[in-house]
Amino acid sequence: MSSPTQVLARKWRPRCFSELTGQDHVVRALTNALEQKRLHHAYLFTGTRGIGKTTIARILAKAFNCQAGVTPEPCGICSACIEIDGGRFVDLIEVDAASNTQVEKMRELLENALYAPTVARYKVYIIDEVHMLSKSAFNAMLKTLEEPPEHVKFILATTDPQKIPVTVLSRCLQFNLKQIPFPLIVSHLRHVLEQEHINCDATSLQLLARAAQGSMRDALSILDQAIAFGEGKIEEASVRDMLGAVDQGYLLDLLEVLAQRDGARMLAIADAMETRSLSFDAALQDLATLLHRLALAQIVPAAIGDDEPERDRVFQLAKTFAPEDIQLFYQIAIHGREDLGRAPDEYAGFTMTLLRMLAFIPEDFLSGGGETGRDRGTSGSSPAKSGSGKYPSTLGQAQDSGQTETKGRTETKGSGRAEMEKEGRSREGRVARNDSTGDSRRSAGPVPDSPERDPRPEKPGSTEFFSHSWITIVGHLKVNGLTRMLAQYCEVKSFSEDEIEFCVPELHKHLLDKTYQDRLQAAIREYLGKPVRLKFSVGVVNGMSPAEQENREKQEKQSQAIAAIESDPFVRDLVENFDAKLIVSSIKPIQ
Ligand SMILES: [Zn+2]
């Protein structure tokens, strides 16, 4: 099976400074120093993962060793350049400190440093994740740093500079790499797609770039993933599926009905989102992002690109709300997301956040559909009515006011049939859980049905953990992007009190990046409230991973929908008597 994954990240790895994106400040400093042949013996690159630390380190190694001489523009064609690019240059020693913490290995490496390079001008040591070295390993390194042999260059990289001893830090020339700004990621991805002759719509591009969270390496592997996922095509629907992203349409709808003060419709939208099992955590995050863009549209319209998805609606909403409203909603969204873990369940947390926004729309709010909304009688209780008529400017103040709380409750009662239904559902869930306590059959297999109905256990423990299915847990984990994908493709192989063993199918093994494994482990720990080790293997799976089960359900629904349409008398009549053709691919099951 030829998998295109990881190809792009490797293929598009910058090989010279001019190809680097988003680290101009570092490139400028290094270029100047190299031009003036001011070489230091130890460099330290810091910054979050996937932003180019080891890439810069390798270019720097070429700059030191290019046969054309020390230069900021290594030739790329001499044997040194080629071998460094190919990762087989004898005098470039790359160490991943995360796996080389023992002092003995470090000492051995550093003893070797004393010998002159075999072929190169400089023997270059790239030590990645250097903060992981043990204290004694650092001490061994310090000795070399204090009296470095002329022919040795150290290039250290870390995501966590605070864990590096000051004695070591003070001997390094330090560069802080920045997260790569969103627009730069978008334009780089666009460039790559053009070169690769792959079509991608603007919205998908934005979604992919946003999921990368400032990391170009992530951006390229997410892009690889999207290409594999969409079987060569990149389409918005499959990108959203892949990322578990919330359809922006829902959020724009929410803000529009908020402007109309229509609480009932707000809850209806939230219900629709719940039915689709969208992550409310991600929804609040995206809502905050959308509000940020609305604020930009109000104050710096030029900042909203022409290719912005739903550009017109964004500008329309920007006109509907006052800047203070947007600020307040933004704050409410952020706080709501923080509170999500403490909410009775995610649905309640999400809808409370929406209702809070509704409660804080000022009485004198006249623009948009404000007036009509009031007539619907869904929001007779604006707290802004009380006092000065000015709504509280910070959420903290608002929460302190007892009156506000009362109003909030009225609001929920007035418009929240769905809320009450939900409460009923939660009760069902609790009963079901009590039943299952003595039922060993339940704890054996996954319960694929409606994860959202299963409230999160108050004190999660291992038994309880597995009486809830892995699918349910995945629904609750605070992970996104590729980490969520990893979770979705994991099939539980075995578990014990403190260890879970997962199997991932061959096709998705590239998701087993250490970072995603670590993030998944952290999220599971957080969910369980106790330490747990994860083990991963690649192999044959039984189709029990959340992704595959979901996929099966989807296919079943799809074939049911097709069957229903095919057996429809009117459709049959059309086909039989009018030579009509059913376009099967256009059939979509009702959500
Ligand atoms: Zn060269």
Coordinates of C-alpha atoms and ligand atoms in Angstrom, one line a residue:
M1 CA 0.0 0.0 0.0
S2 CA 1.6 3.3 -1.0
S3 CA 0.8 5.9 1.6
P4 CA 1.5 9.5 0.7
T5 CA 1.7 10.4 4.3
Q6 CA 4.7 12.2 5.7
V7 CA 5.8 12.7 2.2
L8 CA 5.0 16.3 2.1
A9 CA 6.5 17.2 5.4
R10 CA 9.8 15.6 4.3
K11 CA 9.6 16.7 0.7
W12 CA 9.0 20.3 1.7
R13 CA 11.4 20.5 4.5
P14 CA 13.4 23.7 3.9
R15 CA 17.0 23.0 2.8
C16 CA 18.3 26.6 3.0
F17 CA 17.5 29.7 5.0
S18 CA 15.6 31.3 2.2
E19 CA 13.1 28.5 2.2
L20 CA 12.3 28.9 5.9
T21 CA 8.9 30.3 6.8
G22 CA 8.2 32.6 9.7
Q23 CA 11.5 32.7 11.4
D24 CA 13.0 35.8 9.7
H25 CA 14.4 37.3 12.9
V26 CA 16.5 34.1 13.5
V27 CA 17.5 33.8 9.9
R28 CA 18.7 37.4 9.7
A29 CA 20.9 37.1 12.8
L30 CA 22.4 33.8 11.7
T31 CA 23.0 35.1 8.1
N32 CA 24.8 38.2 9.4
A33 CA 26.9 36.2 11.7
L34 CA 27.8 33.6 9.0
E35 CA 28.6 36.4 6.5
Q36 CA 31.0 38.0 9.0
K37 CA 32.4 34.5 10.0
R38 CA 31.5 35.2 13.6
L39 CA 30.9 31.7 14.7
H40 CA 29.9 30.7 18.1
H41 CA 30.6 27.2 19.5
A42 CA 27.1 26.5 20.9
Y43 CA 23.7 27.5 19.7
L44 CA 20.4 27.0 21.4
F45 CA 17.1 27.1 19.5
T46 CA 13.9 27.2 21.6
G47 CA 10.2 27.2 20.8
T48 CA 7.3 24.9 20.5
R49 CA 7.4 21.8 18.3
G50 CA 7.3 21.7 14.6
I51 CA 8.4 25.3 14.0
G52 CA 11.8 24.6 12.5
K53 CA 14.3 24.1 15.3
T54 CA 16.0 21.0 13.9
T55 CA 15.5 22.2 10.3
I56 CA 17.5 25.4 11.1
A57 CA 20.0 23.3 13.0
R58 CA 20.6 21.2 9.9
I59 CA 20.9 24.2 7.6
L60 CA 23.4 25.7 10.0
A61 CA 25.4 22.5 10.0
K62 CA 25.6 22.8 6.2
A63 CA 26.5 26.5 6.5
F64 CA 29.5 25.4 8.7
N65 CA 30.6 22.6 6.5
C66 CA 29.7 23.4 2.9
Q67 CA 32.8 22.8 0.8
A68 CA 32.4 26.2 -0.8
G69 CA 33.3 27.7 2.6
V70 CA 31.5 28.9 5.7
T71 CA 28.4 30.6 4.2
P72 CA 24.9 31.6 4.9
E73 CA 24.0 30.1 1.5
P74 CA 25.3 26.5 1.5
C75 CA 25.6 25.3 -2.1
G76 CA 23.4 22.2 -1.7
I77 CA 25.5 20.3 -4.3
C78 CA 28.8 19.5 -2.6
S79 CA 29.1 16.1 -0.9
A80 CA 28.9 17.7 2.6
C81 CA 25.6 19.5 1.7
I82 CA 24.1 16.4 0.1
E83 CA 25.1 14.1 2.9
I84 CA 23.8 16.4 5.6
D85 CA 20.5 16.6 3.7
G86 CA 20.4 12.9 3.4
G87 CA 21.1 12.4 7.1
R88 CA 24.3 10.5 6.5
F89 CA 27.2 12.9 7.1
V90 CA 29.8 11.3 9.4
D91 CA 30.6 14.5 11.2
L92 CA 27.1 15.5 12.0
I93 CA 25.9 13.7 15.1
E94 CA 22.2 14.0 15.8
V95 CA 21.1 13.0 19.3
D96 CA 17.5 12.8 20.5
A97 CA 18.0 13.6 24.2
A98 CA 14.6 12.2 25.0
S99 CA 16.0 8.7 24.3
N100 CA 19.7 9.3 25.4
T101 CA 19.4 10.5 28.9
Q102 CA 22.0 8.2 30.4
V103 CA 25.1 9.9 31.4
E104 CA 27.3 7.1 30.0
K105 CA 26.1 7.6 26.4
M106 CA 26.5 11.4 26.7
R107 CA 30.0 11.0 28.1
E108 CA 30.9 8.6 25.2
L109 CA 29.6 11.1 22.7
L110 CA 31.5 14.0 24.3
E111 CA 34.7 12.0 24.5
N112 CA 34.4 11.5 20.7
A113 CA 34.1 15.3 20.4
L114 CA 37.8 15.6 21.2
Y115 CA 38.8 13.8 18.0
A116 CA 39.0 15.9 14.9
P117 CA 36.3 15.6 12.3
T118 CA 36.7 12.9 9.8
V119 CA 36.0 14.9 6.6
A120 CA 34.4 18.1 7.7
R121 CA 35.5 21.5 8.8
Y122 CA 33.5 21.1 12.0
K123 CA 32.1 18.2 13.9
V124 CA 28.5 19.3 14.6
Y125 CA 26.4 17.9 17.4
I126 CA 22.7 18.5 17.2
I127 CA 21.0 17.6 20.4
D128 CA 17.3 17.7 20.2
E129 CA 15.0 18.1 23.3
V130 CA 18.2 18.8 25.2
H131 CA 16.2 19.6 28.4
M132 CA 15.6 15.9 28.7
L133 CA 19.2 15.2 29.6
S134 CA 19.9 14.0 33.1
K135 CA 21.7 16.3 35.5
S136 CA 24.9 14.3 35.2
A137 CA 24.6 14.3 31.5
F138 CA 24.4 18.1 31.6
N139 CA 27.5 18.2 33.8
A140 CA 29.4 16.1 31.3
M141 CA 28.3 18.4 28.5
L142 CA 29.2 21.5 30.5
K143 CA 32.8 20.3 30.7
T144 CA 33.0 20.3 26.9
L145 CA 31.2 23.6 26.6
E146 CA 33.6 25.2 29.0
E147 CA 36.6 24.3 27.0
P148 CA 35.2 23.5 23.6
P149 CA 37.7 22.0 21.0
E150 CA 38.0 24.4 18.0
H151 CA 36.5 21.9 15.6
V152 CA 33.2 21.3 17.6
K153 CA 29.9 23.0 17.2
F154 CA 26.9 22.3 19.4
I155 CA 23.4 23.0 18.2
L156 CA 20.9 22.4 20.9
A157 CA 17.1 22.5 20.5
T158 CA 14.4 22.4 23.1
T159 CA 10.8 23.0 23.7
D160 CA 11.4 23.7 27.3
P161 CA 14.4 26.0 27.9
Q162 CA 13.5 26.5 31.6
K163 CA 14.7 22.9 32.3
I164 CA 18.2 23.7 31.0
P165 CA 20.7 24.6 33.7
V166 CA 21.8 28.2 33.7
T167 CA 25.4 27.2 33.5
V168 CA 24.6 25.6 30.1
L169 CA 22.3 28.4 28.9
S170 CA 24.9 31.0 29.6
R171 CA 27.3 29.3 27.2
C172 CA 24.9 29.2 24.3
L173 CA 23.8 31.7 21.8
Q174 CA 20.1 31.5 22.2
F175 CA 17.4 32.0 19.6
N176 CA 13.7 31.9 20.3
L177 CA 11.7 30.6 17.4
K178 CA 8.2 31.9 17.0
Q179 CA 5.0 30.0 16.3
I180 CA 4.2 30.4 12.7
P181 CA 1.4 32.9 12.1
F182 CA -1.8 31.6 10.6
P183 CA -1.6 33.5 7.3
L184 CA 1.9 32.3 6.6
I185 CA 0.8 28.7 7.2
V186 CA -2.1 29.3 4.8
S187 CA 0.1 30.7 2.1
H188 CA 2.7 28.0 2.5
L189 CA 0.1 25.3 2.2
R190 CA -1.4 27.0 -0.8
H191 CA 2.0 27.1 -2.4
V192 CA 2.7 23.4 -1.7
L193 CA -0.8 22.4 -3.0
E194 CA -0.2 24.4 -6.2
Q195 CA 3.2 22.7 -6.7
E196 CA 1.6 19.3 -6.1
H197 CA -1.3 20.0 -8.4
I198 CA -3.9 19.3 -5.8
N199 CA -7.1 21.3 -5.6
C200 CA -8.2 22.6 -2.3
D201 CA -11.0 25.1 -1.5
A202 CA -10.3 28.1 0.6
T203 CA -12.3 26.9 3.6
S204 CA -10.5 23.6 3.8
L205 CA -7.2 25.4 3.5
Q206 CA -8.1 27.6 6.5
L207 CA -9.4 24.6 8.5
L208 CA -6.2 22.7 7.9
A209 CA -4.0 25.6 8.7
R210 CA -5.8 26.4 11.9
A211 CA -5.6 22.8 13.0
A212 CA -1.8 23.1 12.8
Q213 CA -1.8 25.5 15.7
G214 CA 1.3 27.4 14.6
S215 CA 3.4 24.4 13.6
M216 CA 4.5 24.1 9.9
R217 CA 5.4 20.5 10.4
D218 CA 1.9 19.7 11.8
A219 CA 0.4 21.7 8.9
L220 CA 2.2 19.6 6.3
S221 CA 1.4 16.3 8.0
I222 CA -2.3 17.3 8.5
L223 CA -2.3 18.2 4.8
D224 CA -0.8 14.8 4.0
Q225 CA -3.4 13.2 6.1
A226 CA -6.2 15.2 4.4
I227 CA -5.0 14.0 1.0
A228 CA -4.9 10.4 2.2
F229 CA -8.3 10.8 3.9
G230 CA -10.0 12.3 0.8
E231 CA -8.2 9.8 -1.5
G232 CA -6.3 12.5 -3.3
K233 CA -9.0 15.2 -3.2
I234 CA -9.4 17.8 -0.5
E235 CA -13.0 18.7 0.2
E236 CA -14.4 20.7 3.0
A237 CA -16.8 18.0 4.3
S238 CA -14.1 15.3 4.5
V239 CA -11.6 17.8 6.1
R240 CA -14.2 18.6 8.7
D241 CA -14.8 15.0 9.3
M242 CA -11.2 14.3 9.6
L243 CA -10.5 17.2 12.0
G244 CA -13.7 16.8 13.9
A245 CA -14.2 20.5 13.1
V246 CA -17.4 22.2 13.8
D247 CA -19.2 23.5 10.7
Q248 CA -18.7 27.2 10.8
G249 CA -22.3 27.5 9.6
Y250 CA -23.6 26.4 13.0
L251 CA -21.7 29.1 14.8
L252 CA -22.8 31.8 12.4
D253 CA -26.4 30.6 12.8
L254 CA -25.9 30.7 16.6
L255 CA -24.7 34.3 16.5
E256 CA -27.5 35.3 14.1
V257 CA -30.2 33.9 16.3
L258 CA -28.4 35.5 19.3
A259 CA -28.8 38.8 17.5
Q260 CA -32.5 38.1 17.2
R261 CA -32.6 37.1 20.9
D262 CA -34.2 33.8 20.0
G263 CA -33.3 31.4 22.8
A264 CA -35.4 28.6 21.5
R265 CA -33.6 28.5 18.2
M266 CA -30.3 28.8 19.9
L267 CA -31.0 25.6 21.8
A268 CA -32.4 23.9 18.7
I269 CA -29.0 24.6 17.0
A270 CA -27.2 23.3 20.0
D271 CA -29.3 20.1 19.9
A272 CA -28.5 19.7 16.2
M273 CA -24.8 19.9 17.1
E274 CA -25.2 17.4 19.8
T275 CA -27.0 15.0 17.5
R276 CA -24.0 15.2 15.2
S277 CA -21.8 14.5 18.2
L278 CA -19.7 17.6 17.6
S279 CA -17.2 18.5 20.3
F280 CA -18.6 21.4 22.4
D281 CA -15.2 22.2 23.5
A282 CA -14.0 22.7 20.0
A283 CA -17.3 24.6 19.3
L284 CA -16.5 27.1 22.0
Q285 CA -13.0 27.5 20.8
D286 CA -14.2 28.1 17.3
L287 CA -16.9 30.4 18.5
A288 CA -14.2 32.5 20.2
T289 CA -12.2 32.5 17.0
L290 CA -15.2 33.6 15.1
L291 CA -15.9 36.4 17.5
H292 CA -12.3 37.5 17.2
R293 CA -12.8 37.7 13.5
L294 CA -16.0 39.7 14.0
A295 CA -14.1 42.2 16.1
L296 CA -11.4 42.4 13.4
A297 CA -14.1 42.9 10.8
Q298 CA -15.4 45.8 12.8
I299 CA -12.1 47.5 13.6
V300 CA -9.7 46.4 10.9
P301 CA -11.8 45.2 8.0
A302 CA -8.7 44.7 5.8
A303 CA -7.6 42.0 8.2
I304 CA -10.4 39.8 6.9
G305 CA -9.1 38.2 3.7
D306 CA -11.1 37.9 0.5
D307 CA -10.9 34.1 0.7
E308 CA -12.3 34.1 4.3
P309 CA -15.0 31.5 4.4
E310 CA -18.5 33.0 4.8
R311 CA -17.0 36.4 4.4
D312 CA -20.4 38.2 3.8
R313 CA -22.0 36.7 6.8
V314 CA -19.1 37.6 9.0
F315 CA -19.4 41.3 7.9
Q316 CA -23.1 41.2 8.3
L317 CA -22.8 40.0 11.9
A318 CA -20.0 42.5 12.5
K319 CA -22.5 45.2 11.7
T320 CA -25.2 43.6 13.8
F321 CA -23.3 43.7 17.1
A322 CA -21.7 46.6 18.9
P323 CA -18.0 46.2 19.6
E324 CA -18.6 45.8 23.3
D325 CA -21.1 43.0 22.7
I326 CA -18.4 41.1 20.7
Q327 CA -15.9 41.7 23.5
L328 CA -18.3 40.4 26.1
F329 CA -19.4 37.3 24.0
Y330 CA -15.8 36.5 23.4
Q331 CA -15.1 36.6 27.1
I332 CA -18.1 34.5 27.8
A333 CA -17.1 31.9 25.2
I334 CA -13.6 31.7 26.7
H335 CA -14.9 31.4 30.2
G336 CA -17.5 28.9 29.1
R337 CA -14.8 26.7 27.6
E338 CA -12.8 26.8 30.8
D339 CA -15.9 25.8 32.8
L340 CA -16.8 23.0 30.5
G341 CA -15.0 20.4 32.6
R342 CA -16.9 21.5 35.7
A343 CA -20.3 21.7 34.0
P344 CA -22.8 18.8 34.7
D345 CA -22.1 17.7 31.1
E346 CA -20.7 19.3 28.0
Y347 CA -24.1 20.0 26.5
A348 CA -25.2 21.8 29.7
G349 CA -21.9 23.7 29.7
F350 CA -22.3 24.7 26.1
T351 CA -25.9 25.8 26.3
M352 CA -25.3 27.7 29.5
T353 CA -22.6 29.6 27.8
L354 CA -25.0 30.5 25.0
L355 CA -27.7 31.4 27.4
R356 CA -25.3 33.6 29.2
M357 CA -24.6 35.5 26.0
L358 CA -28.3 35.9 25.5
A359 CA -28.8 37.1 29.1
F360 CA -26.2 39.8 28.6
I361 CA -27.4 41.4 25.4
P362 CA -28.1 45.0 26.5
E363 CA -31.7 46.2 26.7
D364 CA -30.9 49.0 24.3
F365 CA -29.7 46.6 21.7
L366 CA -31.6 47.7 18.6
S367 CA -29.7 46.7 15.6
G368 CA -30.2 43.5 13.6
G369 CA -33.2 41.4 14.5
G370 CA -33.2 42.6 18.1
E371 CA -36.8 43.9 18.0
T372 CA -38.4 40.9 16.4
G373 CA -36.5 38.6 18.8
R374 CA -38.1 40.5 21.7
D375 CA -41.6 39.9 20.3
R376 CA -41.0 36.2 20.3
G377 CA -41.1 36.3 24.1
T378 CA -38.0 34.2 24.4
S379 CA -36.0 36.8 26.2
G380 CA -38.1 38.8 28.4
S381 CA -35.5 38.8 31.1
S382 CA -32.5 40.9 30.1
P383 CA -30.5 41.7 33.2
A384 CA -29.4 44.9 31.5
K385 CA -32.9 46.2 32.3
S386 CA -32.0 46.6 35.9
G387 CA -29.8 49.4 37.2
S388 CA -28.3 51.8 34.9
G389 CA -29.3 50.0 31.8
K390 CA -25.6 49.4 31.1
Y391 CA -24.7 45.7 31.1
P392 CA -21.7 44.6 33.2
S393 CA -18.5 45.1 31.4
T394 CA -16.8 42.1 32.7
L395 CA -18.0 38.6 33.3
G396 CA -16.6 38.5 36.8
Q397 CA -18.9 41.3 37.8
A398 CA -21.8 39.7 36.1
Q399 CA -21.3 36.5 37.9
D400 CA -21.2 38.2 41.3
S401 CA -24.7 39.6 40.8
G402 CA -27.3 37.4 42.3
Q403 CA -29.9 39.0 40.1
T404 CA -28.2 38.0 37.0
E405 CA -28.2 34.4 38.1
T406 CA -31.9 34.5 38.7
K407 CA -32.5 35.9 35.3
G408 CA -30.3 33.3 33.8
R409 CA -32.4 30.6 35.3
T410 CA -35.6 32.2 34.1
E411 CA -34.1 32.2 30.7
T412 CA -33.3 28.6 30.8
K413 CA -36.8 27.7 31.9
G414 CA -38.5 29.9 29.4
S415 CA -36.8 28.6 26.4
G416 CA -35.3 25.4 27.3
R417 CA -37.4 22.4 26.5
A418 CA -34.3 20.8 25.2
E419 CA -32.5 21.6 28.4
M420 CA -35.2 19.7 30.4
E421 CA -35.0 16.8 28.0
K422 CA -31.4 16.7 28.5
E423 CA -31.8 16.6 32.3
G424 CA -34.1 13.7 31.8
R425 CA -31.6 12.0 29.7
S426 CA -28.9 12.5 32.2
R427 CA -31.1 10.8 34.8
E428 CA -31.5 7.9 32.5
G429 CA -27.8 7.7 32.2
R430 CA -27.3 7.6 35.9
V431 CA -29.8 4.7 36.3
A432 CA -28.2 2.8 33.5
R433 CA -24.8 3.2 35.3
N434 CA -26.2 1.9 38.5
D435 CA -27.6 -1.1 36.7
S436 CA -24.3 -1.9 35.2
T437 CA -22.3 -2.0 38.4
G438 CA -22.8 -5.7 38.8
D439 CA -23.1 -6.6 35.2
S440 CA -19.9 -7.9 33.8
R441 CA -21.1 -8.2 30.3
R442 CA -21.5 -4.5 30.0
S443 CA -17.9 -3.8 31.0
A444 CA -16.6 -6.1 28.2
G445 CA -17.5 -4.4 25.0
P446 CA -17.9 -0.9 23.7
V447 CA -21.4 0.6 23.8
P448 CA -21.5 2.4 20.5
D449 CA -24.8 4.0 21.0
S450 CA -25.1 7.7 21.8
P451 CA -22.0 8.6 23.7
E452 CA -23.5 11.9 24.8
R453 CA -26.2 10.3 26.8
D454 CA -23.6 8.8 29.1
P455 CA -22.7 11.3 31.7
R456 CA -19.1 11.4 32.7
P457 CA -18.6 9.3 35.9
E458 CA -18.0 11.4 39.0
K459 CA -15.0 9.4 40.1
P460 CA -13.6 7.7 37.0
G461 CA -11.6 4.6 37.8
S462 CA -10.4 1.8 35.6
T463 CA -13.4 -0.5 35.9
E464 CA -15.8 2.4 35.3
F465 CA -13.6 3.5 32.6
F466 CA -14.0 0.4 30.6
S467 CA -17.6 -0.2 31.4
H468 CA -17.9 3.0 29.4
S469 CA -16.7 2.3 26.0
W470 CA -13.6 3.7 24.5
I471 CA -15.8 5.4 22.0
T472 CA -17.6 7.3 24.8
I473 CA -14.3 8.3 26.3
V474 CA -12.9 9.6 23.0
G475 CA -16.0 11.8 22.8
H476 CA -15.1 13.4 26.1
L477 CA -11.3 13.7 25.6
K478 CA -10.0 17.2 25.2
V479 CA -8.0 16.6 22.2
N480 CA -8.2 17.9 18.6
G481 CA -6.5 17.7 15.3
L482 CA -4.3 14.7 14.7
T483 CA -4.4 13.6 18.4
R484 CA -8.2 13.2 18.0
M485 CA -7.6 11.2 14.9
L486 CA -5.2 9.0 16.7
A487 CA -7.7 8.4 19.4
Q488 CA -10.3 7.6 16.8
Y489 CA -8.2 5.0 15.1
C490 CA -7.1 3.3 18.3
E491 CA -8.6 0.0 19.1
V492 CA -8.3 -1.2 22.7
K493 CA -6.3 -4.4 22.8
S494 CA -6.0 -4.8 26.5
F495 CA -6.2 -2.8 29.6
S496 CA -5.2 -3.0 33.3
E497 CA -5.4 -0.8 36.3
D498 CA -2.7 1.5 35.0
E499 CA -2.0 0.6 31.4
I500 CA -4.0 0.6 28.2
E501 CA -2.7 -1.1 25.1
F502 CA -3.9 0.1 21.8
C503 CA -3.6 -1.2 18.3
V504 CA -3.5 1.1 15.3
P505 CA -4.0 -0.2 11.7
E506 CA -1.1 -0.1 9.4
L507 CA -2.8 2.6 7.2
H508 CA -2.8 5.0 10.1
K509 CA 0.5 4.2 11.8
H510 CA 1.8 7.7 11.0
L511 CA -0.5 9.0 13.6
L512 CA 1.8 7.4 16.2
D513 CA 3.9 10.5 16.4
K514 CA 5.3 10.7 20.0
T515 CA 3.7 14.1 20.4
Y516 CA 0.2 12.8 19.6
Q517 CA 0.8 9.8 21.9
D518 CA 1.8 12.1 24.7
R519 CA -1.2 14.4 24.2
L520 CA -3.6 11.5 24.1
Q521 CA -2.0 10.1 27.3
A522 CA -2.4 13.5 29.0
A523 CA -6.0 13.8 27.9
I524 CA -6.8 10.3 29.1
R525 CA -5.1 11.0 32.4
E526 CA -7.1 14.1 32.8
Y527 CA -10.3 12.3 32.0
L528 CA -9.6 9.5 34.4
G529 CA -8.1 11.6 37.1
K530 CA -5.2 9.2 37.5
P531 CA -2.0 8.2 35.9
V532 CA -2.2 5.7 33.1
R533 CA 0.4 4.4 30.6
L534 CA -0.5 3.9 27.0
K535 CA 1.1 1.3 24.8
F536 CA 0.7 1.3 21.0
S537 CA 1.3 -1.3 18.4
V538 CA 0.6 -1.4 14.7
G539 CA -1.2 -4.4 13.4
V540 CA -4.4 -6.1 12.4
V541 CA -7.5 -4.6 14.0
N542 CA -11.0 -5.8 14.3
G543 CA -12.8 -2.7 13.2
M544 CA -13.7 -1.7 16.7
S545 CA -12.0 1.7 16.8
P546 CA -14.3 4.7 17.1
A547 CA -13.6 5.8 13.6
E548 CA -14.3 2.5 12.0
Q549 CA -17.5 2.0 14.0
E550 CA -18.7 5.5 13.1
N551 CA -17.8 4.8 9.5
R552 CA -19.9 1.6 9.6
E553 CA -22.8 3.4 11.1
K554 CA -22.6 6.1 8.4
Q555 CA -22.4 3.5 5.6
E556 CA -25.4 1.7 7.1
K557 CA -27.4 4.9 7.2
Q558 CA -26.3 5.7 3.7
S559 CA -27.4 2.4 2.3
Q560 CA -30.7 2.7 4.2
A561 CA -31.2 6.1 2.6
I562 CA -30.4 4.8 -0.8
A563 CA -32.8 1.8 -0.3
A564 CA -35.5 4.2 0.9
I565 CA -35.2 6.4 -2.1
E566 CA -35.0 3.5 -4.5
S567 CA -38.1 1.9 -3.1
D568 CA -40.0 5.2 -3.2
P569 CA -43.0 4.7 -5.6
F570 CA -42.6 8.2 -7.1
V571 CA -38.9 7.7 -7.7
R572 CA -39.5 4.2 -9.2
D573 CA -42.1 5.7 -11.5
L574 CA -39.7 8.3 -12.7
V575 CA -37.0 5.7 -13.3
E576 CA -39.2 3.2 -15.0
N577 CA -41.4 5.4 -17.1
F578 CA -39.3 8.5 -17.7
D579 CA -35.9 6.9 -18.0
A580 CA -34.7 8.9 -15.0
K581 CA -31.4 8.0 -13.4
L582 CA -30.8 8.0 -9.7
I583 CA -27.6 9.7 -8.8
V584 CA -26.7 7.6 -5.9
S585 CA -23.8 9.8 -4.8
S586 CA -26.2 12.7 -4.2
I587 CA -28.2 10.8 -1.6
K588 CA -27.5 11.9 1.9
P589 CA -29.1 10.4 5.0
I590 CA -31.1 12.8 7.1
Q591 CA -29.0 13.8 10.1
Ligands
ZN1 ZN 27.8 22.7 -0.1

